[in-house]
Amino acid sequence: MKIDIGNALAAEASPGISRDALDRLDDRVATCHDRIERGRDADEFGYAALNLPHTTDPDTITEAVSPLQGAEHVLVVGIGGSALGAATIAGALGDSRVHTLDNVDPEHVSRTLDALPLEDTVLNVVSRSGTTAETLANFLVVREAYEDAGVDWTDRTVVTTGESGPLRDLAETHDLPALTVPDGVPGRFSALSAVGFVPAAIRGHDIEAVLDGGRRAADLSGSLFETPAYAYGAIAYALDIRGAAVNAMMPYAEPLEPFAEWFAQLWAESLGKDGLGQLPTRALGATDQHSQLQRYRAGPANTLVTLVRPRERPNREIPATDREELAYLGGTDLGDLLDAEFDATEASLAAADRPSVRIELDRLDERAVGELLYTMEAACVLAGELYGIETFTQPAVEWGKRAARGLLGGGEFAEADAVADKAELVVE
Amino acid sequence: MKIDIGNALAAEASPGISRDALDRLDDRVATCHDRIERGRDADEFGYAALNLPHTTDPDTITEAVSPLQGAEHVLVVGIGGSALGAATIAGALGDSRVHTLDNVDPEHVSRTLDALPLEDTVLNVVSRSGTTAETLANFLVVREAYEDAGVDWTDRTVVTTGESGPLRDLAETHDLPALTVPDGVPGRFSALSAVGFVPAAIRGHDIEAVLDGGRRAADLSGSLFETPAYAYGAIAYALDIRGAAVNAMMPYAEPLEPFAEWFAQLWAESLGKDGLGQLPTRALGATDQHSQLQRYRAGPANTLVTLVRPRERPNREIPATDREELAYLGGTDLGDLLDAEFDATEASLAAADRPSVRIELDRLDERAVGELLYTMEAACVLAGELYGIETFTQPAVEWGKRAARGLLGGGEFAEADAVADKAELVVE
């Protein structure tokens, strides 16, 4: 992987960071790196995630799911970090047979279940606590759908959960394959574990190669000039505090659309606290050139655009045409067009003094996605150190969980009472 | 439709607008409204979009596509405003048989074509100029795929384009049904015309009812306290200039996910200019409570969260369970859970003094989506007047188009030369 931060330097962009300031920042990176390495050495909460390429045992996962390998579809029931890692890996590998129920929209749940051949669908239910409301509600609905279809769900369900809780008990009662969510790893940092790997393993992808990609990125040095993860984390932080409050993650590759969503969760939940943190927003090249680019280039100068692409793409030639206005397209490849758009967007931002970072992967395969996921996680951990915040907690999501539970009669919670006090100014 | 701006008032949130300031802003709204009405009366460029519910003739569209009605799938080939309106309408109506090719990713294009039964798929190619690079490249590829499959594309292609250009000529040569992109209406404001309606009409949805919904919203009064569109446009503007540089569009309904994308284009391309404009970002409830909410609630106070939901949802009961921790879920409905999450998120933002707006639709049907699209367009036009910018142009996307064309050998463009000058600082 190659990260190019040239277009985020003050000589090219505003906000941007001067070379001198970047050198000074590198001293802080060295200090943060020491902290990160201490955390890794001690397998401290959160930092343990950066050891997953070494601690995840692919054979345990492969063996557990081996009776189910070859299933045509996998349905992941999870939410947030329990769903996005698996979706990112499947997406990057071009596997459209890994489906996700990560929302409790009744219309969407019904449509998803109606469209799937349940007899050929493995269910992977993922929740560390085994009590996540959305996940368990969906699980109860999906289990009933299997029963209504006369399909034995106990023959095709894999559970990924903590050491104890309702899902662990369920697995024991029904003798289901059960994988364990690793200790000390927040959900959004768990992609390179059973949490992210079960669906890929069932579908026959090479999870050892994904881990290998992770290991490639895991050899962190103490300088941002030597470690792509640190280059990215440091530049995002440096530009944020100079005014780039928004980070637009814009892959030029449809298979990386779930990656952009995974990144948005990683960045928002890890860094959005204490009044700090860069807002991640998802975009997609070239589509969003006809949408968000206008704003990135000509709106307030508060956005860092992160452009990601694979250097190699599958071929799909554009047929020749005798229409003169379109002749230039004929005989080139869709990938060439997409790459030209990438280059054009990058140059167009630079020409307007707007910062961007370029991330290039060799190609979209198992190793690349492992490397990419690990790199962004390490970048995020570094950024958290630079901000001086608690990267691995998510206190602000708890309030709403208690309120929702109270509203549903799941106990007495003061937060639920606040709902009734809402201020109103209605226009209709 | 009901818009509740109570949680965006200064008494509840920061940034927020005081009641006094809102009253003063309403005077400006009245002036802007006069400008908008003059534009509508004269069918001026851009403003003409707000007349579409009255000027679009549904019968012309229905008649043109009538030989193709009943097709199982529709594949829209377009990009930006030529694709998002149709996708939004299909999504809101729960129609998963309207597919979109709005990117030139070779992997994605090949996968989409492989998955579709082309003999049962109507192709709708959409480009006003008939020369949009991505759209025409995809069209050439798709046409060849039909030919390779032995399916006559001329029997199942509908063109939506301007009065002249390559696509118009193509339609004439092959006697294809051709609809006209309305004059004076930028792509992102064209959802309530043939541009947005052709796929819905082919699939048998009631486009007259969509227009009827648009007409319901089109009776604009000169006060934000009487017109939902103006309430939304004014509050978004007022909060932006008070520090809410980001607008997170967060529907609590999976079928509105394409709407959030459509909104993001409308808002970014229309308002992101002259260094002004609120950055739209897409979120989805309840999924993003496990992701973006942490940042919205505890990061920098620069985000207005727009919560959208239908008041009625289809039923999908959560089966009862004897697990004590989960008993509260049993017997309720997925929709109840989703609504509890909605209320909880809204209250959770208010409890942290973070602004939000609530938009409620009766239910997700043709009328509601027409009303919603129109309301947001009128809100955007009002916001553009309040900013004092040119709402209907998108100058910043043109630079990149020329650069890309130059890179592909489609002519001499100075912009293409800038690509070679890129500054580099590579870490690998």
Tab-separated table of N, CA, C and O in Angstrom, chain A residues 380-417:
chain	number	residue	atom	x	y	z
A	380	CYS	N	-6.216	5.345	13.120
A	380	CYS	CA	-7.211	5.855	14.072
A	380	CYS	C	-6.650	5.858	15.492
A	380	CYS	O	-6.848	6.824	16.239
A	381	VAL	N	-5.951	4.798	15.848
A	381	VAL	CA	-5.366	4.743	17.198
A	381	VAL	C	-4.340	5.875	17.356
A	381	VAL	O	-4.321	6.578	18.369
A	382	LEU	N	-3.521	6.076	16.335
A	382	LEU	CA	-2.560	7.181	16.404
A	382	LEU	C	-3.281	8.514	16.544
A	382	LEU	O	-2.903	9.354	17.384
A	383	ALA	N	-4.304	8.721	15.718
A	383	ALA	CA	-5.034	9.997	15.794
A	383	ALA	C	-5.601	10.195	17.193
A	383	ALA	O	-5.551	11.300	17.753
A	384	GLY	N	-6.138	9.138	17.777
A	384	GLY	CA	-6.671	9.232	19.137
A	384	GLY	C	-5.610	9.668	20.131
A	384	GLY	O	-5.860	10.504	21.016
A	385	GLU	N	-4.396	9.130	19.979
A	385	GLU	CA	-3.281	9.546	20.849
A	385	GLU	C	-2.957	11.018	20.628
A	385	GLU	O	-2.695	11.758	21.581
A	386	LEU	N	-2.962	11.443	19.374
A	386	LEU	CA	-2.627	12.834	19.078
A	386	LEU	C	-3.677	13.784	19.655
A	386	LEU	O	-3.347	14.850	20.180
A	387	TYR	N	-4.946	13.408	19.540
A	387	TYR	CA	-5.996	14.241	20.146
A	387	TYR	C	-5.939	14.175	21.676
A	387	TYR	O	-6.445	15.064	22.358
A	388	GLY	N	-5.400	13.066	22.206
A	388	GLY	CA	-5.422	12.885	23.656
A	388	GLY	C	-6.786	12.482	24.180
A	388	GLY	O	-7.203	12.946	25.251
A	389	ILE	N	-7.478	11.647	23.447
A	389	ILE	CA	-8.817	11.217	23.876
A	389	ILE	C	-8.826	9.709	24.123
A	389	ILE	O	-7.851	9.023	23.852
A	390	GLU	N	-9.960	9.229	24.632
A	390	GLU	CA	-10.115	7.793	24.862
A	390	GLU	C	-10.677	7.140	23.610
A	390	GLU	O	-11.889	7.099	23.395
A	391	THR	N	-9.799	6.603	22.808
A	391	THR	CA	-10.170	6.098	21.484
A	391	THR	C	-11.141	4.925	21.536
A	391	THR	O	-11.963	4.748	20.637
A	392	PHE	N	-11.068	4.133	22.597
A	392	PHE	CA	-11.721	2.828	22.547
A	392	PHE	C	-13.085	2.748	23.233
A	392	PHE	O	-13.650	1.670	23.364
A	393	THR	N	-13.602	3.884	23.680
A	393	THR	CA	-14.931	3.870	24.300
A	393	THR	C	-15.935	4.568	23.385
A	393	THR	O	-15.547	5.212	22.402
A	394	GLN	N	-17.219	4.443	23.705
A	394	GLN	CA	-18.253	5.121	22.919
A	394	GLN	C	-19.386	5.538	23.861
A	394	GLN	O	-20.527	5.121	23.704
A	395	PRO	N	-19.049	6.387	24.841
A	395	PRO	CA	-20.029	6.706	25.887
A	395	PRO	C	-21.305	7.340	25.350
A	395	PRO	O	-22.376	7.121	25.910
A	396	ALA	N	-21.212	8.111	24.258
A	396	ALA	CA	-22.378	8.886	23.828
A	396	ALA	C	-23.460	8.024	23.180
A	396	ALA	O	-24.556	8.498	22.942
A	397	VAL	N	-23.150	6.774	22.874
A	397	VAL	CA	-24.214	5.954	22.291
A	397	VAL	C	-25.029	5.243	23.371
A	397	VAL	O	-26.086	4.693	23.095
A	398	GLU	N	-24.553	5.297	24.605
A	398	GLU	CA	-25.218	4.542	25.670
A	398	GLU	C	-26.524	5.195	26.124
A	398	GLU	O	-27.497	4.520	26.433
A	399	TRP	N	-26.524	6.521	26.153
A	399	TRP	CA	-27.706	7.262	26.603
A	399	TRP	C	-28.944	6.829	25.812
A	399	TRP	O	-29.974	6.477	26.375
A	400	GLY	N	-28.805	6.844	24.506
A	400	GLY	CA	-29.932	6.492	23.653
A	400	GLY	C	-30.368	5.040	23.815
A	400	GLY	O	-31.552	4.724	23.720
A	401	LYS	N	-29.399	4.157	24.047
A	401	LYS	CA	-29.759	2.753	24.243
A	401	LYS	C	-30.653	2.600	25.469
A	401	LYS	O	-31.641	1.875	25.443
A	402	ARG	N	-30.297	3.322	26.547
A	402	ARG	CA	-31.113	3.221	27.759
A	402	ARG	C	-32.497	3.831	27.520
A	402	ARG	O	-33.509	3.280	27.952
A	403	ALA	N	-32.517	4.966	26.811
A	403	ALA	CA	-33.813	5.604	26.537
A	403	ALA	C	-34.705	4.664	25.730
A	403	ALA	O	-35.883	4.483	26.038
A	404	ALA	N	-34.151	4.055	24.691
A	404	ALA	CA	-34.960	3.163	23.839
A	404	ALA	C	-35.466	1.981	24.649
A	404	ALA	O	-36.625	1.582	24.551
A	405	ARG	N	-34.604	1.433	25.466
A	405	ARG	CA	-35.008	0.284	26.263
A	405	ARG	C	-36.130	0.658	27.236
A	405	ARG	O	-37.111	-0.067	27.384
A	406	GLY	N	-35.986	1.836	27.834
A	406	GLY	CA	-37.039	2.301	28.734
A	406	GLY	C	-38.359	2.486	27.996
A	406	GLY	O	-39.425	2.103	28.481
A	407	LEU	N	-38.303	3.062	26.803
A	407	LEU	CA	-39.525	3.298	26.029
A	407	LEU	C	-40.231	1.997	25.667
A	407	LEU	O	-41.446	1.953	25.515
A	408	LEU	N	-39.466	0.944	25.521
A	408	LEU	CA	-40.045	-0.348	25.134
A	408	LEU	C	-40.469	-1.171	26.350
A	408	LEU	O	-40.856	-2.328	26.210
A	409	GLY	N	-40.376	-0.561	27.540
A	409	GLY	CA	-40.794	-1.297	28.732
A	409	GLY	C	-39.765	-2.306	29.203
A	409	GLY	O	-40.101	-3.266	29.893
A	410	GLY	N	-38.513	-2.076	28.835
A	410	GLY	CA	-37.470	-3.006	29.238
A	410	GLY	C	-36.786	-2.596	30.530
A	410	GLY	O	-35.633	-2.956	30.758
A	411	GLY	N	-37.480	-1.834	31.368
A	411	GLY	CA	-36.898	-1.405	32.638
A	411	GLY	C	-37.137	0.075	32.865
A	411	GLY	O	-37.640	0.787	31.990
A	412	GLU	N	-36.766	0.542	34.049
A	412	GLU	CA	-36.933	1.954	34.397
A	412	GLU	C	-35.659	2.705	34.062
A	412	GLU	O	-34.597	2.413	34.618
A	413	PHE	N	-35.749	3.641	33.159
A	413	PHE	CA	-34.566	4.424	32.799
A	413	PHE	C	-34.975	5.894	32.753
A	413	PHE	O	-35.918	6.255	32.038
A	414	ALA	N	-34.249	6.733	33.483
A	414	ALA	CA	-34.574	8.158	33.508
A	414	ALA	C	-34.517	8.748	32.104
A	414	ALA	O	-35.262	9.664	31.767
A	415	GLU	N	-33.627	8.206	31.268
A	415	GLU	CA	-33.474	8.739	29.909
A	415	GLU	C	-34.787	8.669	29.126
A	415	GLU	O	-35.059	9.519	28.279
A	416	ALA	N	-35.583	7.639	29.389
A	416	ALA	CA	-36.833	7.486	28.642
A	416	ALA	C	-37.805	8.620	28.955
A	416	ALA	O	-38.581	9.041	28.095
A	417	ASP	N	-37.752	9.136	30.177
A	417	ASP	CA	-38.666	10.212	30.546
A	417	ASP	C	-38.369	11.487	29.755
A	417	ASP	O	-39.264	12.274	29.461
